[in-house]
GROMACS .gro file of C-alpha atoms in nm:
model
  403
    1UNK     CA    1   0.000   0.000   0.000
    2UNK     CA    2   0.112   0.401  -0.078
    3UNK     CA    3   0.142   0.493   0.288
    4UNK     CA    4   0.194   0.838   0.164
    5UNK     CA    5  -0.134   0.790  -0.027
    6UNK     CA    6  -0.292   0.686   0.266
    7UNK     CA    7  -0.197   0.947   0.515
    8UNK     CA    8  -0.384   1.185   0.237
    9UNK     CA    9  -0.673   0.995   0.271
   10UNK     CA   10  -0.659   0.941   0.669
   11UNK     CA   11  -0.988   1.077   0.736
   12UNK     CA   12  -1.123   0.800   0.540
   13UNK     CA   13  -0.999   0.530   0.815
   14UNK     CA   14  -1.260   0.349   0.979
   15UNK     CA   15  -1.262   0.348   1.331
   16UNK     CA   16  -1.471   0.047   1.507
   17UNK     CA   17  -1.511   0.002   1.884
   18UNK     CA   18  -1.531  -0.412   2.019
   19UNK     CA   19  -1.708  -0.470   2.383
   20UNK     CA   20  -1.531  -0.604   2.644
   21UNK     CA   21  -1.742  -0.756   2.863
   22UNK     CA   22  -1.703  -0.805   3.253
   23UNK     CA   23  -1.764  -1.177   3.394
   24UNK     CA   24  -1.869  -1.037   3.717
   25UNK     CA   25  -2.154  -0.815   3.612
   26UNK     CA   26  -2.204  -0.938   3.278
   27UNK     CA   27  -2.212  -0.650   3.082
   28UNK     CA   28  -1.980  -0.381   2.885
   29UNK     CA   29  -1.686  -0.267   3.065
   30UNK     CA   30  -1.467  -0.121   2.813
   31UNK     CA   31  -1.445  -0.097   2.408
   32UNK     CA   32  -1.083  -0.205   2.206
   33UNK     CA   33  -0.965   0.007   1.959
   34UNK     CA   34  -0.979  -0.094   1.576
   35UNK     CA   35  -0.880   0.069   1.246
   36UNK     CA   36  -0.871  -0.042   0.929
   37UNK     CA   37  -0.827   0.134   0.568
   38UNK     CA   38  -1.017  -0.040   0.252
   39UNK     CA   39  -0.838   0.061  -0.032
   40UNK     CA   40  -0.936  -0.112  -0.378
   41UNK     CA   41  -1.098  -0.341  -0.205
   42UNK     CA   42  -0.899  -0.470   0.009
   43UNK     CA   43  -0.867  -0.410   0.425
   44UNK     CA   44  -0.588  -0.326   0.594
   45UNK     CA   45  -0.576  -0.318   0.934
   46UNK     CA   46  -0.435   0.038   1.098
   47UNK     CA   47  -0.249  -0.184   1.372
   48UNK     CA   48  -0.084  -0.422   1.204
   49UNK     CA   49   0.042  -0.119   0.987
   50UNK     CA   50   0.206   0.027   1.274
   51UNK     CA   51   0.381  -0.249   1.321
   52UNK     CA   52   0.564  -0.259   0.922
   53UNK     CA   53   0.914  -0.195   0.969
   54UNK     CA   54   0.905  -0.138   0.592
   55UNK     CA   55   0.703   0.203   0.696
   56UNK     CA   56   0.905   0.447   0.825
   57UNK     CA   57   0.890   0.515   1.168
   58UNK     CA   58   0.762   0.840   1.170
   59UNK     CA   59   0.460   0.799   0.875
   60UNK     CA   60   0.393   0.506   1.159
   61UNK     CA   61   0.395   0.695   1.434
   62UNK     CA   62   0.189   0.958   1.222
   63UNK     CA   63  -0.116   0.672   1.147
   64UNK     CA   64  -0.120   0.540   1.498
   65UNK     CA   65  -0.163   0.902   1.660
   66UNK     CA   66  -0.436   0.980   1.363
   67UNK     CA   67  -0.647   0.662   1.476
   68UNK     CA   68  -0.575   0.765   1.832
   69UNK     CA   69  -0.759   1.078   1.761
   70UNK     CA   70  -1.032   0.982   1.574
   71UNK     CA   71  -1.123   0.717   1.797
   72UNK     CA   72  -1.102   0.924   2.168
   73UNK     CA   73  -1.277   1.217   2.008
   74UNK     CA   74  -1.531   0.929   1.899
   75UNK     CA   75  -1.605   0.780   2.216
   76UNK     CA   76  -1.548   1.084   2.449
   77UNK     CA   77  -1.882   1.130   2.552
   78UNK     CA   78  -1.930   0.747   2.634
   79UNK     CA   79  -1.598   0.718   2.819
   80UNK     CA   80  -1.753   1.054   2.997
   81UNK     CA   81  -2.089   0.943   3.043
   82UNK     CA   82  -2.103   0.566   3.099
   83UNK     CA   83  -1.749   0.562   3.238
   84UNK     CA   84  -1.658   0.277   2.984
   85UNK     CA   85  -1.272   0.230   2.996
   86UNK     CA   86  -1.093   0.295   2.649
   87UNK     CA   87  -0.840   0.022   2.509
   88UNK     CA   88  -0.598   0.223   2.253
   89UNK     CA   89  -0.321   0.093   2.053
   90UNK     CA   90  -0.004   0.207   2.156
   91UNK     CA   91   0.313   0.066   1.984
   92UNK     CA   92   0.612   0.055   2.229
   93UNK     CA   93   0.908   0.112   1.964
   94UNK     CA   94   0.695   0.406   1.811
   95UNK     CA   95   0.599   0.553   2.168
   96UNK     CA   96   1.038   0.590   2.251
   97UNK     CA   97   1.100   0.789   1.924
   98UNK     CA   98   1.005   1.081   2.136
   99UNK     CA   99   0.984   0.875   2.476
  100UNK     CA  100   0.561   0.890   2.493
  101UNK     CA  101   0.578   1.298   2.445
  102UNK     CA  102   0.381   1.343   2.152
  103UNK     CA  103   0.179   1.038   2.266
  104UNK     CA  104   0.067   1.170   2.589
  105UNK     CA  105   0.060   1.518   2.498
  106UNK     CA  106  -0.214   1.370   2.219
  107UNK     CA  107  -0.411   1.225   2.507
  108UNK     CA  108  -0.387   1.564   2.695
  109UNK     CA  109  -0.513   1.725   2.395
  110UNK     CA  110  -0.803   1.496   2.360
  111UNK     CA  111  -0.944   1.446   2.724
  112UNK     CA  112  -0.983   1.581   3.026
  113UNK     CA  113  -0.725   1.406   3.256
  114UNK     CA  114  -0.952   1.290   3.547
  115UNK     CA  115  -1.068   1.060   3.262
  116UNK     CA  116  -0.695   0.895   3.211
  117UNK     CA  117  -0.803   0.606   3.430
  118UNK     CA  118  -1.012   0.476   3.229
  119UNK     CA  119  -0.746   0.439   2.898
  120UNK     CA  120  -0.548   0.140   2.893
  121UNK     CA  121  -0.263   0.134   2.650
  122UNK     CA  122  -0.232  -0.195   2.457
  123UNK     CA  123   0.121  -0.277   2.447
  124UNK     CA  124   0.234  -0.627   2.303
  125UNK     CA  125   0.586  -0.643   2.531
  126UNK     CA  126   0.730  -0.922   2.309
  127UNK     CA  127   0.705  -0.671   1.991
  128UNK     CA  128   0.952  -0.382   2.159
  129UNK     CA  129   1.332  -0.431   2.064
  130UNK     CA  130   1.488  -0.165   2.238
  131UNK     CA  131   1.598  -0.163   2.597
  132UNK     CA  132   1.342  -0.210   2.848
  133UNK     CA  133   1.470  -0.014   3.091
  134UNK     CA  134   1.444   0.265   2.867
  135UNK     CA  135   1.089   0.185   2.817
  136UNK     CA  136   1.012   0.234   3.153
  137UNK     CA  137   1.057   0.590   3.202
  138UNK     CA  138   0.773   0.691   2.998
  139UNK     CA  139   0.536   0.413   3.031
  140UNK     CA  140   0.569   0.491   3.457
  141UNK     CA  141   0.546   0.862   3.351
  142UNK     CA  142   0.175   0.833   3.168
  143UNK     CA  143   0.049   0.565   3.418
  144UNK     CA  144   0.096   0.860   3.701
  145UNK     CA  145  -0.175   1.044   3.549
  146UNK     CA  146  -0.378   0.750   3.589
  147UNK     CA  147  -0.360   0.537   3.246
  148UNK     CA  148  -0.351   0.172   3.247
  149UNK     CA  149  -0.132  -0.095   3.031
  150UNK     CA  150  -0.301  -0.411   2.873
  151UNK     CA  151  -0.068  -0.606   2.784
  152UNK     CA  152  -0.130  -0.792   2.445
  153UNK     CA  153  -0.093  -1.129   2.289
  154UNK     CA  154   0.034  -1.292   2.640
  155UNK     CA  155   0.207  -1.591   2.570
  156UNK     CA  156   0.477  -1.902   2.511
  157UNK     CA  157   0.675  -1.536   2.384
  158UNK     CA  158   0.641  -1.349   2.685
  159UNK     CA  159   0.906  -1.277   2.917
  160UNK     CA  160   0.796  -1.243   3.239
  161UNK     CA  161   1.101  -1.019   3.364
  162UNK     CA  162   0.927  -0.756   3.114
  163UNK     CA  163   0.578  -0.813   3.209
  164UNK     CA  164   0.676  -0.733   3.581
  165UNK     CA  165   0.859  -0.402   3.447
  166UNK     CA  166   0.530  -0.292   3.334
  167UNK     CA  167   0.314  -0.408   3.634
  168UNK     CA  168  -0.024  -0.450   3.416
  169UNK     CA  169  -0.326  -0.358   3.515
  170UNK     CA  170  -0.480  -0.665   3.260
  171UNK     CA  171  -0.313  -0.949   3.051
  172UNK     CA  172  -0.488  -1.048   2.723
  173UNK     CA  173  -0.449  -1.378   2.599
  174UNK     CA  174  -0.514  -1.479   2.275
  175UNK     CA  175  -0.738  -1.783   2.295
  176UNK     CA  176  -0.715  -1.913   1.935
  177UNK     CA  177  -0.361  -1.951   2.047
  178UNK     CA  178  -0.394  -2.183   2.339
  179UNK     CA  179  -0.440  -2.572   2.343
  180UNK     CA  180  -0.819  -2.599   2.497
  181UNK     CA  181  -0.781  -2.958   2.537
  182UNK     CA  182  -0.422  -2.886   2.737
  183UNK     CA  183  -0.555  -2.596   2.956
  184UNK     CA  184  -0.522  -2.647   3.313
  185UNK     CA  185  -0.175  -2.786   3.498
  186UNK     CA  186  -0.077  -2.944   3.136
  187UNK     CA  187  -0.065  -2.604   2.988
  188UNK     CA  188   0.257  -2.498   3.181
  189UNK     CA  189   0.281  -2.157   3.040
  190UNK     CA  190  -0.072  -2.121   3.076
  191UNK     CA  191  -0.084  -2.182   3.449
  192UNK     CA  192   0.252  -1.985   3.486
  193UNK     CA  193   0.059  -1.687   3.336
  194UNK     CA  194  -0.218  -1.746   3.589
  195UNK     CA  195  -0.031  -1.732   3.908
  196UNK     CA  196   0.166  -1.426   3.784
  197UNK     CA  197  -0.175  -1.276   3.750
  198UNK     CA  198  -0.287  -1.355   4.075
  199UNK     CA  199   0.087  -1.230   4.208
  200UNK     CA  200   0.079  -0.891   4.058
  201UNK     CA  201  -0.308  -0.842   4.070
  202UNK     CA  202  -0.346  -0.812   3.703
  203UNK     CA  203  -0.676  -0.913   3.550
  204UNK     CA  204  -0.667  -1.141   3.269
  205UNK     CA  205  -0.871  -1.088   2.953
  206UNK     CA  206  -0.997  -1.328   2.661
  207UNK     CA  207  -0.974  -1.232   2.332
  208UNK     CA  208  -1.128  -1.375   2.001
  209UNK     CA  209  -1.364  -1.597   2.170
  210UNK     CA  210  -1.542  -1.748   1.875
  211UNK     CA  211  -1.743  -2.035   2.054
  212UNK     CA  212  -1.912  -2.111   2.344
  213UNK     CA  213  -1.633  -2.355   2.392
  214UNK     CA  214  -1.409  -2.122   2.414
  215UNK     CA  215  -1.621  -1.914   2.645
  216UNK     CA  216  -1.670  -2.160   2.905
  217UNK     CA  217  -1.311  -2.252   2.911
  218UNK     CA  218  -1.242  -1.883   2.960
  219UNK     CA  219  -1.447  -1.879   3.234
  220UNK     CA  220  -1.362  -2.192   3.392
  221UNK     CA  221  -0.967  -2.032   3.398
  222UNK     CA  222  -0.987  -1.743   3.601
  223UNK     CA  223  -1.086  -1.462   3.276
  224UNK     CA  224  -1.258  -1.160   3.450
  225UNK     CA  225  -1.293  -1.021   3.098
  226UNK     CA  226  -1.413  -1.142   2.730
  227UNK     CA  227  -1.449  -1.034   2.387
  228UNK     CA  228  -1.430  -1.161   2.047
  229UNK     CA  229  -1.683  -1.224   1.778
  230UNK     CA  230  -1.892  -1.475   1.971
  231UNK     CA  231  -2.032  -1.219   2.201
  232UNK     CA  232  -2.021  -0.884   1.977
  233UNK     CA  233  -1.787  -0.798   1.640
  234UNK     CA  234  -1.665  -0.451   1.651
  235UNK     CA  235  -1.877  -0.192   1.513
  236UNK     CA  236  -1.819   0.216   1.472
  237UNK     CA  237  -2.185   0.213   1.696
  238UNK     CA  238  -2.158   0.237   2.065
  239UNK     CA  239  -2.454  -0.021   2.212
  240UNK     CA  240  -2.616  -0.015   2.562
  241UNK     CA  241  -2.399  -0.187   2.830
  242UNK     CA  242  -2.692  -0.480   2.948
  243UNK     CA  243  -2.672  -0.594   2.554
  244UNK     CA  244  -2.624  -0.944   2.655
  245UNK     CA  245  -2.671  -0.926   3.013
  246UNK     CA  246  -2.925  -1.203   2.979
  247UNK     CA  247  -2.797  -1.433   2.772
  248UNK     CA  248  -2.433  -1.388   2.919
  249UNK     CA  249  -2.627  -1.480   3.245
  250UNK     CA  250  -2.769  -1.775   3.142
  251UNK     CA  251  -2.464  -1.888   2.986
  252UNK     CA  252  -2.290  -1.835   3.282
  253UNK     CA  253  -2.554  -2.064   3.487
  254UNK     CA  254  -2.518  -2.316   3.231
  255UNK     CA  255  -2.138  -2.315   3.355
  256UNK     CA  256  -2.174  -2.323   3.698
  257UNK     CA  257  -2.418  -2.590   3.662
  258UNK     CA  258  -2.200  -2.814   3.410
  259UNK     CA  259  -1.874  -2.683   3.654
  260UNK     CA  260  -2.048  -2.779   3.969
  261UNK     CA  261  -2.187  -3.129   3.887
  262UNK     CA  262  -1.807  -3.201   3.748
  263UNK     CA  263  -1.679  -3.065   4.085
  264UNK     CA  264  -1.860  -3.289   4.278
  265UNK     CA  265  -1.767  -3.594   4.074
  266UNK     CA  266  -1.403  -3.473   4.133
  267UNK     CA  267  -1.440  -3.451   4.497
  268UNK     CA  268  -1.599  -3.781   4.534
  269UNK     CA  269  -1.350  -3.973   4.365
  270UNK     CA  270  -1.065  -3.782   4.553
  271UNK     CA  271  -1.256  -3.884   4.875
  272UNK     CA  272  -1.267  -4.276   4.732
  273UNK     CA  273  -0.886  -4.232   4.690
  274UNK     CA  274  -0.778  -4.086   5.004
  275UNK     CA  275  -1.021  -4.346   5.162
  276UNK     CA  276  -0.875  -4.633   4.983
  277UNK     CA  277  -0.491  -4.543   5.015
  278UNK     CA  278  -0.507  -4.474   5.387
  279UNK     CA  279  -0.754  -4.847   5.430
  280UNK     CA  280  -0.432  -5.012   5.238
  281UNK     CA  281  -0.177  -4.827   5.465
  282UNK     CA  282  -0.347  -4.889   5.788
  283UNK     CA  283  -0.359  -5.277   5.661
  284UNK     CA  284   0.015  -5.312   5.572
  285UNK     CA  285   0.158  -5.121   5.821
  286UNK     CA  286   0.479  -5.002   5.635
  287UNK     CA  287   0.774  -4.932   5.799
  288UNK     CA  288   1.076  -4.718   5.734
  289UNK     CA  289   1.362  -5.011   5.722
  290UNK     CA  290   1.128  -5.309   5.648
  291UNK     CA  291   1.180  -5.367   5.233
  292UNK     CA  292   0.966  -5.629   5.272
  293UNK     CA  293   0.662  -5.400   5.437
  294UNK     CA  294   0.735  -5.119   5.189
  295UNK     CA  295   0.679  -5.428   4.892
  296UNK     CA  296   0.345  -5.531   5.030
  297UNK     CA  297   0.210  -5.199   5.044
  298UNK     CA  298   0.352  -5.211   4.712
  299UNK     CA  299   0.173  -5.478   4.585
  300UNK     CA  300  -0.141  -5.320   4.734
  301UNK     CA  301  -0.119  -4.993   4.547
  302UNK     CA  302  -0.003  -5.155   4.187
  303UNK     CA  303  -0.269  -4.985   4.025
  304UNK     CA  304  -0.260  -4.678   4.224
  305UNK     CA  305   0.086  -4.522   4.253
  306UNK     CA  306   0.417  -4.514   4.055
  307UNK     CA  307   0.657  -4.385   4.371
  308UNK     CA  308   0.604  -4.408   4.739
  309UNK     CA  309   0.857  -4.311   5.031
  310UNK     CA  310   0.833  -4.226   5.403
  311UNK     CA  311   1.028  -3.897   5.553
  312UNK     CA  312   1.052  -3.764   5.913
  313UNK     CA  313   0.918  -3.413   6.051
  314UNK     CA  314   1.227  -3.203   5.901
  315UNK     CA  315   1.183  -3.385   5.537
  316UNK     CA  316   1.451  -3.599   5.541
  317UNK     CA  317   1.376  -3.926   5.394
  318UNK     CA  318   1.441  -4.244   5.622
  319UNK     CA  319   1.288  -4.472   5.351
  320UNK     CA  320   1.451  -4.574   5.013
  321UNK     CA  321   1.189  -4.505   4.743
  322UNK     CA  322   0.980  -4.769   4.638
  323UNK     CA  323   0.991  -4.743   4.234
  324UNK     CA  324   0.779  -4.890   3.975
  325UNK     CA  325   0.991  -4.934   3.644
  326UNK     CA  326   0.815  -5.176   3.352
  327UNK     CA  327   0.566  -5.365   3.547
  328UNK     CA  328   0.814  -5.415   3.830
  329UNK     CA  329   0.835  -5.265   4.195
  330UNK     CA  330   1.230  -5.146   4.268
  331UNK     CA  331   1.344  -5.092   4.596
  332UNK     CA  332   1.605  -4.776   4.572
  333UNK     CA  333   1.821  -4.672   4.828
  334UNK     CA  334   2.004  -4.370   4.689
  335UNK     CA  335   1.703  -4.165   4.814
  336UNK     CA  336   1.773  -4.192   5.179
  337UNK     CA  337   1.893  -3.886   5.398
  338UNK     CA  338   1.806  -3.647   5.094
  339UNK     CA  339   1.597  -3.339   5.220
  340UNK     CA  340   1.280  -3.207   5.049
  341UNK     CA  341   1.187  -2.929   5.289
  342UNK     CA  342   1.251  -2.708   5.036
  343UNK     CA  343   1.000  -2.785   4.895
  344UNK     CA  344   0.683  -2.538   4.857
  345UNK     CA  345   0.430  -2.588   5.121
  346UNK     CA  346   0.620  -2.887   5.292
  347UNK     CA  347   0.684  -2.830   5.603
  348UNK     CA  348   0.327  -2.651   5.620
  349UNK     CA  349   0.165  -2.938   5.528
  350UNK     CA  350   0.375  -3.176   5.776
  351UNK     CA  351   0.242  -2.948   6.018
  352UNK     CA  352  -0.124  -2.977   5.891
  353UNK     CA  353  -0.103  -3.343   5.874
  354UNK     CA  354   0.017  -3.397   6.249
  355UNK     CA  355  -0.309  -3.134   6.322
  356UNK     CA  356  -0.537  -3.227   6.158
  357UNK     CA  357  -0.506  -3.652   6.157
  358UNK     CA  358  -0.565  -3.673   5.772
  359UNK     CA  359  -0.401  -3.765   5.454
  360UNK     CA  360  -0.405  -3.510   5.219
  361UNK     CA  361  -0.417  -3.517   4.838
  362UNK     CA  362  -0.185  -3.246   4.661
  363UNK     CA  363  -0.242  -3.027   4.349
  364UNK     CA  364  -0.165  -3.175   3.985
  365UNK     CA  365   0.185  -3.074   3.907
  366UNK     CA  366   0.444  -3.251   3.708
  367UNK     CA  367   0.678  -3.467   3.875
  368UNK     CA  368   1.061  -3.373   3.834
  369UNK     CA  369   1.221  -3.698   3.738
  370UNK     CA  370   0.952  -3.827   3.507
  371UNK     CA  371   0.818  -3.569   3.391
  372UNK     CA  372   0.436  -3.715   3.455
  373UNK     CA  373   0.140  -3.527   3.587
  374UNK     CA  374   0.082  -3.671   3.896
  375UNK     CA  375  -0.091  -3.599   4.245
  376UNK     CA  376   0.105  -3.671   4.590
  377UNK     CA  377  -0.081  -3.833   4.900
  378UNK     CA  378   0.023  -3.783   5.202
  379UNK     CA  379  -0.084  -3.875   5.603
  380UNK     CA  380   0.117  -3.927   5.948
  381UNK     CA  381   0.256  -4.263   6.008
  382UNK     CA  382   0.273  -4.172   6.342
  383UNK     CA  383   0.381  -3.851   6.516
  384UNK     CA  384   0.749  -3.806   6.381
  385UNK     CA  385   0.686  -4.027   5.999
  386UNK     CA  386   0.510  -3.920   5.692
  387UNK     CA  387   0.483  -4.125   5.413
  388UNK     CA  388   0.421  -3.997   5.039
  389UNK     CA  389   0.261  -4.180   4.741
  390UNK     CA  390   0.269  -4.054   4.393
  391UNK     CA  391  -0.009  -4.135   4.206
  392UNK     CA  392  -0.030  -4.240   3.861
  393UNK     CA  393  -0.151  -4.030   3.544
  394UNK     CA  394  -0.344  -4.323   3.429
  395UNK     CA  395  -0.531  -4.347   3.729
  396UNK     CA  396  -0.619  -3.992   3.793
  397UNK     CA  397  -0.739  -3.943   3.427
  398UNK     CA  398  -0.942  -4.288   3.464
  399UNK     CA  399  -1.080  -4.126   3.781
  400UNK     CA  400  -1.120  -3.750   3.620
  401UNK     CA  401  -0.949  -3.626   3.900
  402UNK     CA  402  -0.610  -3.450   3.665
  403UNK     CA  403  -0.679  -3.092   3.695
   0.00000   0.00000   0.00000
């Protein structure tokens, strides 16, 4: 495309506004930011532009600030009115030609600045190439006054060094680029993106949710806001904020309901399995320097566990492990006197254990040697031994207990 042609023609870019909507209240929170240019036919959208190196920087930095403009002078009186938070592009290599000036002083222009707190500036982090710390100095500067950062397209790209340099108010991820059928504790960077979240209090957002699939699975993962075409396709038309109040409602009792009954077919096959490794413990009667006790309980939990092993109140083991390798139960002793109180949560749930009297059955999580998604058991032995059984994949995805 004639980017000089274009920037002639700049009032002709269409500007379109796309709901976010809120899981909490069910209705619109915000609007994203859109611009595209049809020229001949064919649509080109202002963002992606922004982002052509082939472009030079400053006809760039020219189209983004144009779209900025047309769109806050747009949707003042909504942001004003309905206090409906703004999402704007905001490239971060084009915002340090100048270090944000002529990008804030455009939002000064624009608005009044007791309405800054509701922009959020779109940044995709993994797109910058200059120094970070550079980066920092501007983007702290405009969020004084107020304005947010979204950060875009969070992902297996990320760095997570960066994302805590910008301390986000919101993280958008990209669901058309996630594995549904691997979301959970087999998604690793998923999850890792989720307790970040939760450790910096930044909200995450779904984006191009196309089915009710995708919805629901949004949902189910911790996504206080949604948009995509699925609930509303952008549109240069600002619509009331209950649009789909009702029908977001009843899809979200459709959820809980589906969520709920799942939940409690969870939870009553982790009871059966707490119930039914503690029965085969209290039976065998293991003890810490008796192979031959440590292979009957063996035998008893063949179909159960992989790994089993006994340590004392400070986490040192005083058993060897008790392996299962090809069909066979292995008796290794290169385990004993190791340490695992390093461990997160250990010695807090050693402590819980002698409390509270019962076995407990840990979060999915991936087990360091093997690499397999497993789920740890654990109870008191007696008031100074603990013992630990690992529990097979197979058996907690027979069970539908993995995530």
């Amino acid at each position: 495309m004639d980017v000089l042609s274009f920037l002639d023609k700049i009032d002709e870019m269409n500007v379109s506004f796309e709901p976010i909507y809120s899981a909490d209240e069910h209705v619109i929170v915000a609007y994203e930011v859109i611009g595209q240019y049809t020229n001949e036919r064919k649509t080109f959208n202002i963002t992606e532009l922004t982002y052509d190196e082939s472009i030079a920087e400053n006809l760039r930095s020219e189209i983004e600030l144009n779209l900025i403009k047309k769109a806050i002078s747009a949707a003042k009186e909504e942001v004003l009115q309905k206090q409906i938070a703004l999402y704007l592009p905001c490239n971060p290599n084009l915002l340090m030609i100048d270090f944000g000036d002529r990008y804030f002083q455009t939002l000064k222009e624009l608005m009044d600045e007791s309405l800054f707190s509701n922009i959020y500036l779109v940044i995709p982090e993994h797109k910058y190439v200059g120094d970070f710390e550079q980066l920092q100095h501007p983007i702290r500067y405009i969020k004084t006054y107020g304005v947010k950062i979204a950060l875009d397209q969070i992902g297996s790209e990320s760095n997570l060094d960066q994302i805590l340099m910008f301390e986000p108010a919101v993280l958008k991820i990209n669901v058309s680029q996630l594995n549904y059928n691997a979301w959970g504790a087999q998604n690793h960077v998923f999850t890792t993106i989720q307790t970040l979240a939760v450790k910096i209090g930044a909200t995450l957002m779904f984006d191009n949710i196309s089915t009710d699939y995708q919805l629901h699975h949004a949902w189910k993962n911790g996504a206080r806001y949604f948009k995509g075409g699925y609930l509303q396709k952008p549109s240069n038309q600002f619509i009331p904020k209950d649009t789909l109040k009702e029908r977001f409602r009843n899809e979200c009792q459709q959820f809980i309901s589906t969520e709920k009954r799942l939940l409690e077919v969870k939870y009553e096959e982790m009871l059966k399995l707490k119930k039914k490794i503690a029965t085969i413990v209290e039976n065998t009667k293991p003890q810490k320097n008796n192979d031959e006790k440590l292979l009957q309980l063996a035998k008893q939990l063949e179909n159960i566990a992989f790994r089993f092993y006994i340590c004392n109140d400070e986490g040192f083991q005083i058993s060897p492990n008790i392996v299962r390798h090809n069909g066979k139960w292995d008796v290794d002793q290169e385990a004993v006197g190791k340490n695992w109180s390093w461990r997160p949560y250990f010695l807090f749930n050693i402590i819980k254990l002698r409390n509270d009297g019962k076995g407990e059955l840990s979060s999915i999580y991936s087990d360091i040697e093997t690499g397999e998604l497993t789920r740890t058991y654990s109870m008191a032995l007696n008031e100074h031994e603990y013992l630990f059984v690992d529990v097979t994949y197979d058996y907690l995805y027979e069970h539908n207990i993995v995530n």
